[in-house]
GROMACS .gro file of C-alpha atoms in nm:
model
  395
    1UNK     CA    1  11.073  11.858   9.507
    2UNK     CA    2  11.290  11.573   9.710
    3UNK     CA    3  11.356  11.535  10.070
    4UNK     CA    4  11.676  11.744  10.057
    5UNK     CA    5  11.869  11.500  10.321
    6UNK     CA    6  12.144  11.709  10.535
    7UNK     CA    7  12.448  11.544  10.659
    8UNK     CA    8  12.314  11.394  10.983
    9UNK     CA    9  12.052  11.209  10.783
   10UNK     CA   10  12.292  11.074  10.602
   11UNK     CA   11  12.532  10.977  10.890
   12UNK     CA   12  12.197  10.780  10.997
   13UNK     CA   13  12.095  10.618  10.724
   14UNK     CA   14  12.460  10.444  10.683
   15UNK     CA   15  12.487  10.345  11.030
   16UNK     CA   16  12.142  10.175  11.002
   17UNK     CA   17  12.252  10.002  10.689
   18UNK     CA   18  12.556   9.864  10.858
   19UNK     CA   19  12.362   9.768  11.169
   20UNK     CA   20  12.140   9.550  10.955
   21UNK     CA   21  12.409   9.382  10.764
   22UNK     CA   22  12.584   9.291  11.102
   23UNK     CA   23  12.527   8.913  11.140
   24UNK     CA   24  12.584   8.971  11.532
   25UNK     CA   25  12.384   9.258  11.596
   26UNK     CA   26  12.091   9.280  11.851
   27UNK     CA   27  11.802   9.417  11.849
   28UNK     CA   28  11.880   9.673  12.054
   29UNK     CA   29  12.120   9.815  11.794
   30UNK     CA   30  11.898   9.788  11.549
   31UNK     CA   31  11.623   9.932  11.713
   32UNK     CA   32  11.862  10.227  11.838
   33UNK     CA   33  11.999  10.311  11.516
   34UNK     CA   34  11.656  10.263  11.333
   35UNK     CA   35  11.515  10.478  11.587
   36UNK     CA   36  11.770  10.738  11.530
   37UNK     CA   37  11.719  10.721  11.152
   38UNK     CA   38  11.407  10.793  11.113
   39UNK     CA   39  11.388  11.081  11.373
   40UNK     CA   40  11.659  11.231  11.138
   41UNK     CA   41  11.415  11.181  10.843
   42UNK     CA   42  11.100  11.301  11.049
   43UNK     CA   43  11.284  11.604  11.135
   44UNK     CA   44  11.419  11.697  10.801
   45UNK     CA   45  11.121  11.636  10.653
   46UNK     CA   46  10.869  11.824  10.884
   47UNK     CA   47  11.146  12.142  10.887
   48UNK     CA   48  11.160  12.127  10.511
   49UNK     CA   49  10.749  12.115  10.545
   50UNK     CA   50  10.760  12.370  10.808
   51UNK     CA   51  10.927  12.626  10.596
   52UNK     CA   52  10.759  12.512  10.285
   53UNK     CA   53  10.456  12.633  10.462
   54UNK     CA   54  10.575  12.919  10.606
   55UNK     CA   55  10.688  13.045  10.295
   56UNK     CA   56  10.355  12.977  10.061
   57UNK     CA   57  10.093  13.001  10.347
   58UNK     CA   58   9.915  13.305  10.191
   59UNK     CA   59   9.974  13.141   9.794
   60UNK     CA   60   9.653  13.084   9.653
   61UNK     CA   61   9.752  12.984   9.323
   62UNK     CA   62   9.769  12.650   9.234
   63UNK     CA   63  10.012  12.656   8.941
   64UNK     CA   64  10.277  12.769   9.163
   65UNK     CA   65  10.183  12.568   9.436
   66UNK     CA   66  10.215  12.289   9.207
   67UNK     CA   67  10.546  12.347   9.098
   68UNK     CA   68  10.671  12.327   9.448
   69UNK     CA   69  10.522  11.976   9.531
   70UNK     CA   70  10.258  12.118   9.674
   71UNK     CA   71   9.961  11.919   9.491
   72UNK     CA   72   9.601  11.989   9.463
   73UNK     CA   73   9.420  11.708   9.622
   74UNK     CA   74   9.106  11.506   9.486
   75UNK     CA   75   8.821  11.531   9.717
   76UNK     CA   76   8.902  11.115   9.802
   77UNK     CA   77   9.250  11.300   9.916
   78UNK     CA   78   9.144  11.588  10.102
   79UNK     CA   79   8.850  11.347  10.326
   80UNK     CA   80   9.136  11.101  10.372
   81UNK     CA   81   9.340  11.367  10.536
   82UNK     CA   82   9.072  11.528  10.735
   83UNK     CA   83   9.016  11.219  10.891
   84UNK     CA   84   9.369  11.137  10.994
   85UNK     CA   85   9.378  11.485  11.141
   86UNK     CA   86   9.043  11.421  11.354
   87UNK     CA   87   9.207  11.092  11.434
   88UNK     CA   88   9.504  11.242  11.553
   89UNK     CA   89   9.679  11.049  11.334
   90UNK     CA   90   9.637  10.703  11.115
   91UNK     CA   91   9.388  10.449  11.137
   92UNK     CA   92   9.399  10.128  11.104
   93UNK     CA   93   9.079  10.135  10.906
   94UNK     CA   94   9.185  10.411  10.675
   95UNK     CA   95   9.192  10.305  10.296
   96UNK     CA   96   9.439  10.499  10.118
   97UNK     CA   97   9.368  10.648   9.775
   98UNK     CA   98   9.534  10.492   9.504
   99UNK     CA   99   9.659  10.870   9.420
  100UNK     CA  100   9.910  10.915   9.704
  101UNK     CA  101  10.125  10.596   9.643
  102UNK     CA  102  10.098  10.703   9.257
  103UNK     CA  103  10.236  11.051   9.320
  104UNK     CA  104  10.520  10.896   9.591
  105UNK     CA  105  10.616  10.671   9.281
  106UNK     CA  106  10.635  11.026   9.021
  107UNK     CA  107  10.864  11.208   9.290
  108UNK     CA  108  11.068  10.892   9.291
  109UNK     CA  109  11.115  10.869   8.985
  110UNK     CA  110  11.206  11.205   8.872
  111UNK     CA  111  11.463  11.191   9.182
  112UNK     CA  112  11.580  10.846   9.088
  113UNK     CA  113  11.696  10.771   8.746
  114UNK     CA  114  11.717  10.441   8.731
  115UNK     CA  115  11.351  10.381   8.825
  116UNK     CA  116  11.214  10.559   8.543
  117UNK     CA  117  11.352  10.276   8.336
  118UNK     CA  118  11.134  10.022   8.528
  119UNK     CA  119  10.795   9.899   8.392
  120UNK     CA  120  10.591   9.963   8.737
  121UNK     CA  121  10.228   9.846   8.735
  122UNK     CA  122   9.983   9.824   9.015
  123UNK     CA  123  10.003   9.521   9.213
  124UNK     CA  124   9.790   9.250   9.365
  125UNK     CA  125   9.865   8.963   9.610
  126UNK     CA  126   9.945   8.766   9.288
  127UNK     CA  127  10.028   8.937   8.929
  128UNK     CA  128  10.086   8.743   8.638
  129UNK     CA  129  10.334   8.889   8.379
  130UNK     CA  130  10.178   8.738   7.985
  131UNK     CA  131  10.475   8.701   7.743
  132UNK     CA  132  10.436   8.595   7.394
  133UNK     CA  133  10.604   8.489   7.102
  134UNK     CA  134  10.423   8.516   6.721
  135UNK     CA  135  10.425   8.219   6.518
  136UNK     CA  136  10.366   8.191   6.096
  137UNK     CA  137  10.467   8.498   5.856
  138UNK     CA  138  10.291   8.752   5.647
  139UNK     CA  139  10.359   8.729   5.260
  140UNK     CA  140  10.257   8.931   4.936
  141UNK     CA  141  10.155   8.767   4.643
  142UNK     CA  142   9.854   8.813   4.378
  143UNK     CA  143   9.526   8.945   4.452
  144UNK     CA  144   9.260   8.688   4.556
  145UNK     CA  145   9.549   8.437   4.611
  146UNK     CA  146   9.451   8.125   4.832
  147UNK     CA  147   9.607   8.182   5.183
  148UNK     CA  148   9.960   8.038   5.215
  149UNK     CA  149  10.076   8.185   5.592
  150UNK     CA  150   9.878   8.171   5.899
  151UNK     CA  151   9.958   8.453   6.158
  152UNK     CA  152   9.962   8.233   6.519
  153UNK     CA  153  10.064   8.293   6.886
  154UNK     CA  154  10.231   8.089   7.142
  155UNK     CA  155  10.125   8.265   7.489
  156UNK     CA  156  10.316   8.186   7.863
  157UNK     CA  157  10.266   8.347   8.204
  158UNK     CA  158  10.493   8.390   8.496
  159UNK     CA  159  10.294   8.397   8.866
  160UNK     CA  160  10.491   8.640   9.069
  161UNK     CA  161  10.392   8.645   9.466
  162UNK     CA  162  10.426   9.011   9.569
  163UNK     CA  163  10.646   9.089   9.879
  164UNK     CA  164  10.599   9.324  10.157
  165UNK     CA  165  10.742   9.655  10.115
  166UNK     CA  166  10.700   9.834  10.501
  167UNK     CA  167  10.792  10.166  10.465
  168UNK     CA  168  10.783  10.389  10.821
  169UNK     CA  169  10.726  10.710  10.864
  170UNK     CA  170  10.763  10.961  11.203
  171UNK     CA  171  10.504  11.235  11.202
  172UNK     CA  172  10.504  11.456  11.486
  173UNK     CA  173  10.092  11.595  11.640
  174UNK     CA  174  10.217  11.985  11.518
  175UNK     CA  175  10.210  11.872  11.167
  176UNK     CA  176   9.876  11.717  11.147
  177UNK     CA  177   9.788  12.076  11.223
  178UNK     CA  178   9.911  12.260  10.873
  179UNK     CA  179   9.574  12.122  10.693
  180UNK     CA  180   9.565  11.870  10.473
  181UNK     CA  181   9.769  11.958  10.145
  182UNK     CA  182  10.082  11.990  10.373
  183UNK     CA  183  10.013  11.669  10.584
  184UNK     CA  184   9.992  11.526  10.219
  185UNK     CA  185  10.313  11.697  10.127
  186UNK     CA  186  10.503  11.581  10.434
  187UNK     CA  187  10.391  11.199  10.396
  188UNK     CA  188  10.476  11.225  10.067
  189UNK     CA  189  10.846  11.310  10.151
  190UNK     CA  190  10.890  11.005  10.381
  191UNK     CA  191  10.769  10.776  10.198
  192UNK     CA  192  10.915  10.872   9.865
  193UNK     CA  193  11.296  10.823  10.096
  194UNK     CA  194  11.215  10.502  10.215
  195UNK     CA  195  11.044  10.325   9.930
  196UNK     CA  196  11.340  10.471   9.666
  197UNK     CA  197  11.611  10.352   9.807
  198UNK     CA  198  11.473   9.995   9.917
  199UNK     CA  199  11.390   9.951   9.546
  200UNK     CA  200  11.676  10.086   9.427
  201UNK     CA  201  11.884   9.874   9.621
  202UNK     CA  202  11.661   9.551   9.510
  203UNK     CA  203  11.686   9.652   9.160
  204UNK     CA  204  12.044   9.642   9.145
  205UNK     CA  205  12.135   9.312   9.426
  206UNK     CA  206  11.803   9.202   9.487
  207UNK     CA  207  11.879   8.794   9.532
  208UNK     CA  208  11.474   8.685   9.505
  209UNK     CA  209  11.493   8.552   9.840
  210UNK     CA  210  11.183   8.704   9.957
  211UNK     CA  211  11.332   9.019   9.803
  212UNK     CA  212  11.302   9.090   9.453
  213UNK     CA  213  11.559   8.951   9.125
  214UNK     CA  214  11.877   9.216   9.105
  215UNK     CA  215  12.009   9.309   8.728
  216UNK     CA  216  12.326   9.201   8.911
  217UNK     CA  217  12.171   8.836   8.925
  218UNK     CA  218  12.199   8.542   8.662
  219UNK     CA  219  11.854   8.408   8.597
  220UNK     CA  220  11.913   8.072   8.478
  221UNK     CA  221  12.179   8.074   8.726
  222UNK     CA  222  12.158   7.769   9.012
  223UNK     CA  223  11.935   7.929   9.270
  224UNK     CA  224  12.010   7.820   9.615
  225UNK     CA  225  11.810   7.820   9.890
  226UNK     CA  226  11.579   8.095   9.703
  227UNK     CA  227  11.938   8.329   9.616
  228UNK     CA  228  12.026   8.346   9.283
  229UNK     CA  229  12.395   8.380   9.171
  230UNK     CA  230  12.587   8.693   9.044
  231UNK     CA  231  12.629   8.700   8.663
  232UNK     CA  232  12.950   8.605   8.563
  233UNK     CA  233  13.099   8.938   8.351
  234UNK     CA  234  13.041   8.987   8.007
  235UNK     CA  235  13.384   9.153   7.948
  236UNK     CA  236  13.646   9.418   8.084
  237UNK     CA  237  13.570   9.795   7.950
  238UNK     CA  238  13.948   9.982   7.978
  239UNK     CA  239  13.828  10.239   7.705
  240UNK     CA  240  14.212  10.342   7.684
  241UNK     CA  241  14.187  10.503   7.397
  242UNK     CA  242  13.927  10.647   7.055
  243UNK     CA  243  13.963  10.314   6.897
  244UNK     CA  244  13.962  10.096   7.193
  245UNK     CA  245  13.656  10.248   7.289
  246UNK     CA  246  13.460  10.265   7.001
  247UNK     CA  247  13.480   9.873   6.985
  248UNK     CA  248  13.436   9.829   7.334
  249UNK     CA  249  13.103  10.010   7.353
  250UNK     CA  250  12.976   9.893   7.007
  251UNK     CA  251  13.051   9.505   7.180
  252UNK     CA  252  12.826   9.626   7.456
  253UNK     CA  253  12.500   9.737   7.249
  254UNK     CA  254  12.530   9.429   6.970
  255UNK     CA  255  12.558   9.187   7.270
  256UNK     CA  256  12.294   9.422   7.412
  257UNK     CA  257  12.093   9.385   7.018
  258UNK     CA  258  12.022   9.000   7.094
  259UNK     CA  259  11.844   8.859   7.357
  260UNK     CA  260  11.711   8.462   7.484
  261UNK     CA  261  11.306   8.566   7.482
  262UNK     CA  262  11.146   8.295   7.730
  263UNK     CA  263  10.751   8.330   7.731
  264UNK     CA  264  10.727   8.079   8.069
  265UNK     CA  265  10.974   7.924   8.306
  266UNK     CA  266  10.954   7.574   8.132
  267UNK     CA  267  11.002   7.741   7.790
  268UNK     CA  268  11.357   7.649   7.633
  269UNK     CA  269  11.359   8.040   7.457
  270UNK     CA  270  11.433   8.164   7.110
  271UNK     CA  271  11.724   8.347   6.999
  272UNK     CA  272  11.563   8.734   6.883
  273UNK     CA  273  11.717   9.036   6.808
  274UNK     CA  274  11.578   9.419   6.904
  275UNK     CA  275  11.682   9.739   6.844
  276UNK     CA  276  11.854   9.958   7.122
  277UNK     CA  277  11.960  10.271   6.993
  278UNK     CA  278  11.947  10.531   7.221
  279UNK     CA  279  11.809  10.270   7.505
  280UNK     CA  280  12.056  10.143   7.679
  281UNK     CA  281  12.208  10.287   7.985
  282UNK     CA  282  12.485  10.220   8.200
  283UNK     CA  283  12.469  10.199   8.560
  284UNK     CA  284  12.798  10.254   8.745
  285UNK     CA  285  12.882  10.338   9.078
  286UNK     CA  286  12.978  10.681   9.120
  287UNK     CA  287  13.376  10.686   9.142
  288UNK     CA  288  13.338  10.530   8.768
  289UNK     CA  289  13.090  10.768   8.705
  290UNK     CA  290  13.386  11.018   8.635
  291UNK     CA  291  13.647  10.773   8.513
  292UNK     CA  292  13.417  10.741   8.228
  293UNK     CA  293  13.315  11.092   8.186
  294UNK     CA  294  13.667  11.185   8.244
  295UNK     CA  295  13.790  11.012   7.919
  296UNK     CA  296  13.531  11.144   7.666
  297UNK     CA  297  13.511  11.514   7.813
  298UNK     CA  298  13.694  11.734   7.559
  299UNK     CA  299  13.697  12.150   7.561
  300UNK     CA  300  13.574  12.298   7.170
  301UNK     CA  301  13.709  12.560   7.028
  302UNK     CA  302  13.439  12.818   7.198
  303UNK     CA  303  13.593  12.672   7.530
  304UNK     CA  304  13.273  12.511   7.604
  305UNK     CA  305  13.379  12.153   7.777
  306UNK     CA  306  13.175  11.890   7.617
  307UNK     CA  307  13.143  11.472   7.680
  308UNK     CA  308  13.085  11.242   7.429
  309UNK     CA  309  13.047  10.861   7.412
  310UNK     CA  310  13.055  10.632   7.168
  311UNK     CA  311  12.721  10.532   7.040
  312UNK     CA  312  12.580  10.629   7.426
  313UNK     CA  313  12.468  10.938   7.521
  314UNK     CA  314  12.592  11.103   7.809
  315UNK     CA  315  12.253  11.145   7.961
  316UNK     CA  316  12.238  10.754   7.938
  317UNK     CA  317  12.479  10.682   8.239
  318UNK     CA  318  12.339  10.682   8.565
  319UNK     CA  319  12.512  10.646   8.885
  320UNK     CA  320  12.414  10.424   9.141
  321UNK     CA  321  12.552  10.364   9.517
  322UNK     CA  322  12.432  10.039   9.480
  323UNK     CA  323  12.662   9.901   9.203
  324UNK     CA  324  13.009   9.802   9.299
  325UNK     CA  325  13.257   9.984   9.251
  326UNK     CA  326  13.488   9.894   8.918
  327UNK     CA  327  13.165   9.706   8.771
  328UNK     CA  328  12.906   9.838   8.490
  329UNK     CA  329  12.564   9.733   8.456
  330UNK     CA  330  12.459   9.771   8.084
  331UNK     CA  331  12.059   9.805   8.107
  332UNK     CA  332  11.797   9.788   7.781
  333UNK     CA  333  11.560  10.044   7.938
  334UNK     CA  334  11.241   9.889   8.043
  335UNK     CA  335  11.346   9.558   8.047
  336UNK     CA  336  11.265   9.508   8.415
  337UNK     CA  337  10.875   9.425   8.491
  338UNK     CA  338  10.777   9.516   8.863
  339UNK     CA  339  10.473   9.580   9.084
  340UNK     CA  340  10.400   9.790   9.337
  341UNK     CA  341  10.066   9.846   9.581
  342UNK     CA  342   9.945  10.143   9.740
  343UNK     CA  343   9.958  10.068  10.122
  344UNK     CA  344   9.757   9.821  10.262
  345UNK     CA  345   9.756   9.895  10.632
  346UNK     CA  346   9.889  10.149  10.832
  347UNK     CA  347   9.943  10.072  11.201
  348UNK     CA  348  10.115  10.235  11.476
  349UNK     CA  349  10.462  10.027  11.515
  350UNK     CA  350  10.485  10.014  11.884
  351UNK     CA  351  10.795   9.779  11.871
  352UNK     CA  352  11.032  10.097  11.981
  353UNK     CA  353  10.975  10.442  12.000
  354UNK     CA  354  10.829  10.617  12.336
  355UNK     CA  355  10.775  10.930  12.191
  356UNK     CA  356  10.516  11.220  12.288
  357UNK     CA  357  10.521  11.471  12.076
  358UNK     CA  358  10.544  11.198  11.737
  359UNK     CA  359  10.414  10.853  11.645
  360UNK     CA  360  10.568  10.601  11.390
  361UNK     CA  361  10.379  10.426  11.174
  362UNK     CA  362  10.453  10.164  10.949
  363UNK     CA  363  10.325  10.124  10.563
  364UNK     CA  364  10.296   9.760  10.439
  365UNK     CA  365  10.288   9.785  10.104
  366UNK     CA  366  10.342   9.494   9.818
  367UNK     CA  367  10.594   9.477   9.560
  368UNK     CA  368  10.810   9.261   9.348
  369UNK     CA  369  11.002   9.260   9.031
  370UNK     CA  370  11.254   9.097   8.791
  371UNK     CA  371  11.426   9.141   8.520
  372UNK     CA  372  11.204   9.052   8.196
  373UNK     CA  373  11.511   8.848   8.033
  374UNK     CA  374  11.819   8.766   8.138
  375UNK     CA  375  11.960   8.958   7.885
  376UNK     CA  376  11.818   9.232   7.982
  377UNK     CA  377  12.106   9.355   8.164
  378UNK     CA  378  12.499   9.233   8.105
  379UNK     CA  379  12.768   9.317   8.397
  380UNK     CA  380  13.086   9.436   8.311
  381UNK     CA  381  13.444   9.470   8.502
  382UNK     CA  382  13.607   9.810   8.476
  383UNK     CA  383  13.950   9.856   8.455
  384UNK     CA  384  14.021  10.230   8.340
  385UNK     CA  385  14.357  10.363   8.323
  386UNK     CA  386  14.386  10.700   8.550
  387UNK     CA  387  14.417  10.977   8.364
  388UNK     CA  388  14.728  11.249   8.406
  389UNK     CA  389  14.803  11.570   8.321
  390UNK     CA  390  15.006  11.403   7.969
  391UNK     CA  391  14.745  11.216   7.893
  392UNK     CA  392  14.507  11.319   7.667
  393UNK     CA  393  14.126  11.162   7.705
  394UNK     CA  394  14.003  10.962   7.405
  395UNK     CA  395  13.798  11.131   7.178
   0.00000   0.00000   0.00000
């Protein structure tokens, strides 16, 4: 179970994003409206906690405990805990288990659709991503015929530098009080909303300067100054009508069906072909979301309204706040390779907040990512006619 983030939080959250992207703005404001952000967060999460707790104090099984995010901690886990609650809080010195960033990344991702189409693996100060392409062909012939083919391998790597990911967290002393399991639950909450959305947001417009490569971005595009360029669209989607839109999404998965597979960054690439049936999704921002939906929703004869696409199931589009609005990101699922640490420190952030009842701390974490091809994702303007009450939607 999510952070379930009330209106307020929200309010905050958009007035720190539009702090940041001010070119002007001090760091007063941004210390002002970060501060107010994540007291919004801190308090939504330790009253969802709160009430969690009050509500399954006395539950001894585990099952059900489980089901409401309430895990059963390894015995690395529950010593890691009791020690931050003799501390009063966390240590510098603490090493976090592996376990707790791994179970931040499963709420994530069952909250977050997009990122369970992301090849995460655990990262290091430097990861290396091996690509290969086969070389030579298998053939039948006789028995005991001498050997005509020779199966071979060309091998490349790509060095990626990880990034810091800080990720803070409020935690007021009353919480540290609830035991363990709960202090687990509630630092679990906080950091699953601030490490979603900043991937998220690089997954989509990430420009790989010092932030990691968006699907929005062109990868043998002219990089300047580390920020790589926007990809120029790959067409205009109208889907008008049944027959306009049964070509328009078949152009998307055959352009989506062959690829440029580079094994290194020096490596000119070979043309290659895969199958995506059933794997490709579209990412659109949500006010497309229904355009789309709008036009392949039809009612059956039991009344039942149902939505069909073209070659795409329904499931397969995902909205994203991210995406701009009238554009369509066509994704091969798993086509992105990142990496992402557990945290490596944890230190009191004593920049702002003079607060005694709660302490913010900030996670540095590292993570990076890119898309594994630049095929792996093709952007797409929308221009879909409104529908009205004459019209009828394709299908």
């Amino acid at each position: 179970m999510t952070l379930k983030l009330n209106s307020r939080t929200k309010e905050t959250k958009q007035n720190f994003n539009n702090i940041l992207n001010k070119e002007d703005a001090t760091p007063e404001e941004i210390n002002a409206a970060m501060e107010e952000h994540y007291t919004a967060i801190a308090e939504e999460a330790s009253n969802q906690v709160r009430a969690e707790y009050e509500e399954l104090r006395d539950v001894s099984d585990n099952t059900i405990l489980q089901a409401r995010g309430i895990h059963t901690l390894t015995a690395e886990e529950t010593k890691f805990y009791n020690e931050v609650t003799k501390a009063g809080g966390f240590d510098d010195d603490l090493v976090w288990p592996e376990t707790i960033i791994e179970r931040v990344f499963e709420d994530i991702q069952k909250d977050r659709p997009i990122l369970r189409l992301i090849n995460f693996t655990p990262a290091v100060g430097k990861m290396k991503i091996i690509r290969s392409r086969r070389k030579g062909v298998a053939v039948f012939g006789p028995l005991h015929k001498d050997l005509e083919s020779q199966l071979d391998a060309e091998f490349g790597a790509t060095e990626v530098t990880q990034l810091a990911l800080t990720a803070f967290f409020l935690i007021s002393n009353d919480t540290l009080d609830l035991g363990p399991r709960w202090v687990d639950r509630y630092v679990r909450l906080c950091l699953s909303e601030a490490t979603a959305e900043a991937w998220e947001k690089a997954i989509i417009n990430g420009t790989g300067d010092d932030q990691p490569i968006g699907l929005l971005k062109d990868l043998n595009g002219s990089v300047t100054e580390g920020v790589y360029p926007d990809k120029e669209p790959a067409g205009t989607l109208t889907l008008k009508d049944a027959s306009t839109m049964v070509l328009e999404f078949a152009d998307v998965l055959k352009r989506a069906s062959k690829y440029t597979k580079k094994i290194s960054k020096s490596d000119d690439g070979t043309t290659e072909y895969r199958k995506v049936k059933g794997n490709v999704y579209l990412i659109v921002n949500p006010v497309n979301y229904y355009d789309i939906v709008a036009r392949v929703t039809t009612q059956n004869a039991n009344g039942v309204f149902v939505s069909n696409l073209p070659f795409i199931a329904s499931d397969n589009i995902i909205e994203s706040l991210e995406v701009p609005a009238d554009k369509m990101i066509a994704f091969v699922g798993n086509e992105y390779d990142a990496g992402q640490s557990r945290p490596e420190k944890i230190y009191v952030y004593k920049e702002t907040f003079a607060m005694k009842r709660a302490t913010l701390y900030a996670a540095d974490m590292l993570g990076n990512g890119q898309p594994a091809n630049n095929d792996a994702a093709q952007v797409y303007d929308l221009e879909i006619p409104l529908l009205t009450t004459e019209t009828e939607p394709a299908g």
